[in-house]
PDB file of C-alpha atoms and ligand atoms in Angstrom:
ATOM      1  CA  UNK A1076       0.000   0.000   0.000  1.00 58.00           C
ATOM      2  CA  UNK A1077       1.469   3.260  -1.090  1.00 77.00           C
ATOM      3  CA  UNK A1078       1.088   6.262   1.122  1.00 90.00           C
ATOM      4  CA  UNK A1079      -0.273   9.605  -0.281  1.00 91.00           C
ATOM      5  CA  UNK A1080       3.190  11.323   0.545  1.00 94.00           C
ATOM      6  CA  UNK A1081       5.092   8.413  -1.512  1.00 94.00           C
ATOM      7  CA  UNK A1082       2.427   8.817  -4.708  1.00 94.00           C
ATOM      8  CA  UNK A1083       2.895  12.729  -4.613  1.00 96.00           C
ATOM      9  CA  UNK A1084       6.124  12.127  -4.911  1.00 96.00           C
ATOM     10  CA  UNK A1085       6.253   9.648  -7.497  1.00 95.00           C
ATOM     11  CA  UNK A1086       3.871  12.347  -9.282  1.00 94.00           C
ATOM     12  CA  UNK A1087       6.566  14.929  -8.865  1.00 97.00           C
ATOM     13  CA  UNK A1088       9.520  12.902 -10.325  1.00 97.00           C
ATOM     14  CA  UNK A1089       7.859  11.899 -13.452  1.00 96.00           C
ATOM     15  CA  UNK A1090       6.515  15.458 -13.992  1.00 96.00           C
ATOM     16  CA  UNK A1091      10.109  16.853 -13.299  1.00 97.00           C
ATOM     17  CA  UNK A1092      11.170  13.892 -16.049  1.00 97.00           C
ATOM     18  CA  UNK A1093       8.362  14.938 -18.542  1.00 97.00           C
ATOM     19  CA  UNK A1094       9.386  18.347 -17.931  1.00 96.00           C
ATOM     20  CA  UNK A1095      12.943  17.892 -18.255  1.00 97.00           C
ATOM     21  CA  UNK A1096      12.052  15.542 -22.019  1.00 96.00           C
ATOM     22  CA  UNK A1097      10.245  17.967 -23.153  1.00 95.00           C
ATOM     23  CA  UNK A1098      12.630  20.703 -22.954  1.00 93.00           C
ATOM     24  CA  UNK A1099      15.176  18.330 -24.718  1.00 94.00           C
ATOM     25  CA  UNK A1100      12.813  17.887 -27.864  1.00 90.00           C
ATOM     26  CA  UNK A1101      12.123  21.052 -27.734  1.00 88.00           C
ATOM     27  CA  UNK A1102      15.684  22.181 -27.677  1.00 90.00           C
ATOM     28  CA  UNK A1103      16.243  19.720 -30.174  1.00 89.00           C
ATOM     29  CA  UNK A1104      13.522  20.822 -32.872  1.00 83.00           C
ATOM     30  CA  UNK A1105      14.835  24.417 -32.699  1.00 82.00           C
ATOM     31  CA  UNK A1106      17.909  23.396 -33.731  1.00 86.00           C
ATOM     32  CA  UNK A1107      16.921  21.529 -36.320  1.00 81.00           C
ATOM     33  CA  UNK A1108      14.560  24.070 -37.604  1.00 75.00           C
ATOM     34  CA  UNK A1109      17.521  26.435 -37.373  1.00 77.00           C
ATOM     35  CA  UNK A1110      19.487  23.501 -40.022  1.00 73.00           C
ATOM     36  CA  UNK A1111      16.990  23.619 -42.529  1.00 65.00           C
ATOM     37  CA  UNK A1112      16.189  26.812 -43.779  1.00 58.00           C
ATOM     38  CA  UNK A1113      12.609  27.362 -41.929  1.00 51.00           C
ATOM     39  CA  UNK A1114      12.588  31.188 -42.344  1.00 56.00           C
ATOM     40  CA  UNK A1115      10.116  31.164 -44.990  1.00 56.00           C
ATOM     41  CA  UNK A1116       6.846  31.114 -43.368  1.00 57.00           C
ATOM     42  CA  UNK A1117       5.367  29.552 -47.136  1.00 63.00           C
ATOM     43  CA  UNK A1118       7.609  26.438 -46.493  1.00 66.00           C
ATOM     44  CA  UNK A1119       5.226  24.065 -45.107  1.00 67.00           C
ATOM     45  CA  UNK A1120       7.986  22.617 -43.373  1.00 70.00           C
ATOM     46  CA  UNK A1121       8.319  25.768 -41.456  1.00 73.00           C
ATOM     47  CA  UNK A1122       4.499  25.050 -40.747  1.00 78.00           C
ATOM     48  CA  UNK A1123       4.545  21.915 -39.355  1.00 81.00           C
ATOM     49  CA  UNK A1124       7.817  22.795 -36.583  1.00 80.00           C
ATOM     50  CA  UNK A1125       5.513  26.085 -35.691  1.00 84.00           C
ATOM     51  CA  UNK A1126       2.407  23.728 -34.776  1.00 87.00           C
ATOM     52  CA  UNK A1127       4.801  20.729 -33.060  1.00 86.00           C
ATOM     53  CA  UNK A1128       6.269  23.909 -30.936  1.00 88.00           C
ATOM     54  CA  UNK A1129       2.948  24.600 -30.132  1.00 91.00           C
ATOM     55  CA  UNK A1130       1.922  21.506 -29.075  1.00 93.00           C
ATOM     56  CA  UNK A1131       5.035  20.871 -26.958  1.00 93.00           C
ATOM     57  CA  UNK A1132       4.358  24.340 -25.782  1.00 93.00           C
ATOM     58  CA  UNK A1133       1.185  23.244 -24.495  1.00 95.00           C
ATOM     59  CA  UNK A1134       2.420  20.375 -22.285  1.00 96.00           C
ATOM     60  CA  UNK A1135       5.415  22.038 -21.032  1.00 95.00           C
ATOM     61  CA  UNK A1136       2.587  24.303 -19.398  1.00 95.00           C
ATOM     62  CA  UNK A1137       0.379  21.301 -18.740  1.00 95.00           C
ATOM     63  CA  UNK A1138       3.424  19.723 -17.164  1.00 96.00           C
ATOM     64  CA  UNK A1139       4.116  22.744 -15.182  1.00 96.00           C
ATOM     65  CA  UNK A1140       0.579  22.769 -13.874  1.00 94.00           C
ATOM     66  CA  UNK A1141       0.789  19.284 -12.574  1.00 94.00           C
ATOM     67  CA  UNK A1142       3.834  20.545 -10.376  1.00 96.00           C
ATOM     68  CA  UNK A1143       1.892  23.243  -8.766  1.00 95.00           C
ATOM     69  CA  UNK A1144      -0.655  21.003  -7.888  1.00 94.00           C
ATOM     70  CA  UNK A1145       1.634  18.561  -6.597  1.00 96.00           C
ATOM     71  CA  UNK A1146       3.327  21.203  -4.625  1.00 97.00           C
ATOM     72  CA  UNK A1147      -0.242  22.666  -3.498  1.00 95.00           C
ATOM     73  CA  UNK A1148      -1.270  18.866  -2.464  1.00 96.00           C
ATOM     74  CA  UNK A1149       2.372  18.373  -0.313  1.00 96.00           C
ATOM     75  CA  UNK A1150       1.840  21.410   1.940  1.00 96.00           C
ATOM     76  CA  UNK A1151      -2.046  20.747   2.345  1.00 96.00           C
ATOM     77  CA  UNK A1152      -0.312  16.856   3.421  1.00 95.00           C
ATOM     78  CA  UNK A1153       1.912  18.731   5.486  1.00 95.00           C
ATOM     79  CA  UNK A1154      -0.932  20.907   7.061  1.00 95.00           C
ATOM     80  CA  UNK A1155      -3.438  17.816   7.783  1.00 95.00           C
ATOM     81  CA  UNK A1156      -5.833  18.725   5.103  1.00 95.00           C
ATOM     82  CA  UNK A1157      -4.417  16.122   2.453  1.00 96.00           C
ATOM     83  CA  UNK A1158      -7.361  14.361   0.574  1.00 95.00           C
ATOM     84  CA  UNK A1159     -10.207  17.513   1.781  1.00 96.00           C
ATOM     85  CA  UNK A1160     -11.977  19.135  -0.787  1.00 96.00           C
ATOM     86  CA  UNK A1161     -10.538  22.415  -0.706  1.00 94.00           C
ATOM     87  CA  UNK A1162     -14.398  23.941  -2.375  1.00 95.00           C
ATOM     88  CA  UNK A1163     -16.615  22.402  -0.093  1.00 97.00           C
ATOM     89  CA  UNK A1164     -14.567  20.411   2.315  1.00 96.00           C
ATOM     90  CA  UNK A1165     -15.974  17.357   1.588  1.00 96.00           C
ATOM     91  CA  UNK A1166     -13.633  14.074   1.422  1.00 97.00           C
ATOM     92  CA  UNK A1167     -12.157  13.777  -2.016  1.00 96.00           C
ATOM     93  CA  UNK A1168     -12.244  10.186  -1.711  1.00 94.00           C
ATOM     94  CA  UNK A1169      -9.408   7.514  -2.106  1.00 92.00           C
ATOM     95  CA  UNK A1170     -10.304   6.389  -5.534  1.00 93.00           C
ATOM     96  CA  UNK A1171      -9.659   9.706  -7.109  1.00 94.00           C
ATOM     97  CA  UNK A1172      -6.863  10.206  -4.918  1.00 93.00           C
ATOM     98  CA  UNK A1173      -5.522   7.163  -6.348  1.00 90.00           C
ATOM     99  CA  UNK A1174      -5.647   8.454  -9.806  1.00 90.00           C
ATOM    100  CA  UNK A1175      -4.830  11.884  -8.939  1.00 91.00           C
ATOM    101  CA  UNK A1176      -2.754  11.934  -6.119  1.00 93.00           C
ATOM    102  CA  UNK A1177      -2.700  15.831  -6.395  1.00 94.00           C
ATOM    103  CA  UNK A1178      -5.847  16.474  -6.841  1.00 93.00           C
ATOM    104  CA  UNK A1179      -7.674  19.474  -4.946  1.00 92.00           C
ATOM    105  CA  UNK A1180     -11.351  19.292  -5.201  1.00 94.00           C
ATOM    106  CA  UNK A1181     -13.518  16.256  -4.869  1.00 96.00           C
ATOM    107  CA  UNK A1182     -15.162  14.824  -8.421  1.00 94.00           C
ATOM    108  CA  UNK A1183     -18.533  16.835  -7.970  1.00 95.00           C
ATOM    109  CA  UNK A1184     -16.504  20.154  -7.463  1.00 95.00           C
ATOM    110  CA  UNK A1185     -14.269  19.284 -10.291  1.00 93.00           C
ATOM    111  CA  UNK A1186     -17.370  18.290 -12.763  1.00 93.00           C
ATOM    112  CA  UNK A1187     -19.065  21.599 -11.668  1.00 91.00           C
ATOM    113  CA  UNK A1188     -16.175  24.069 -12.361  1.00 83.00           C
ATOM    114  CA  UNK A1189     -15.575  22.124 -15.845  1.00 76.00           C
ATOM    115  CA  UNK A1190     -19.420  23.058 -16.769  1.00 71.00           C
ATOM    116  CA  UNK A1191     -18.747  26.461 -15.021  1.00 67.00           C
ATOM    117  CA  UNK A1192     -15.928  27.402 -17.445  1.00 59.00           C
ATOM    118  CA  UNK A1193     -17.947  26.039 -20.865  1.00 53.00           C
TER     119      UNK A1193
HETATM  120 ZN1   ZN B2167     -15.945  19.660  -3.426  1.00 93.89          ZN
END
């Protein structure tokens, strides 16, 4: 049985490795880009490294997100309120907990803020 403190930290360590991946291909595909000639914006090679930077873009913030949250979820651990519903103070419940080690709000709050920001 894995404690909440040991799953936030596996959490961290493969967001830190995602993180730390995703730099390298990122880092990787702007040198490249810099090799072939991707200055004009016609080239529709030029167009497909703009949209892959985007989407790597994307989960470096993603990514960067889950850290928070992990950090947020370590000092609520630390405080004693670990696994409360930080909305409505309900129990988040283990199963979700499970899945999400990090996450903040029980599965009702996090339904009703996802129809709150449609
Ligand atoms: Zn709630």
């Amino acid at each position: 049985m894995t404690s909440a403190h040991d799953r936030l930290e596996a959490e961290n360590t493969q967001a830190l490795q995602r993180l730390a991946d995703l730099t390298h291909d990122f880092d990787a595909m702007v040198a490249a880009s810099r090799d072939t000639n991707a200055d004009d914006e016609h080239d529709p090679e030029g167009a497909t490294i703009a949209f892959e930077r985007s989407q790597i873009e994307a989960l470096v913030r993603q990514t960067e997100r889950q850290l928070q949250e992990v950090a947020g979820a370590r000092k609520r651990l630390d405080a004693g309120t670990y696994g409360t519903c930080v909305v409505c103070g309900s129990p988040i419940g283990d199963a979700r907990l499970e899945a999400r080690p990090a996450a903040e709000v029980c599965i009702r709050c996090a339904a009703s803020s996802r129809l709150a920001r449609r």
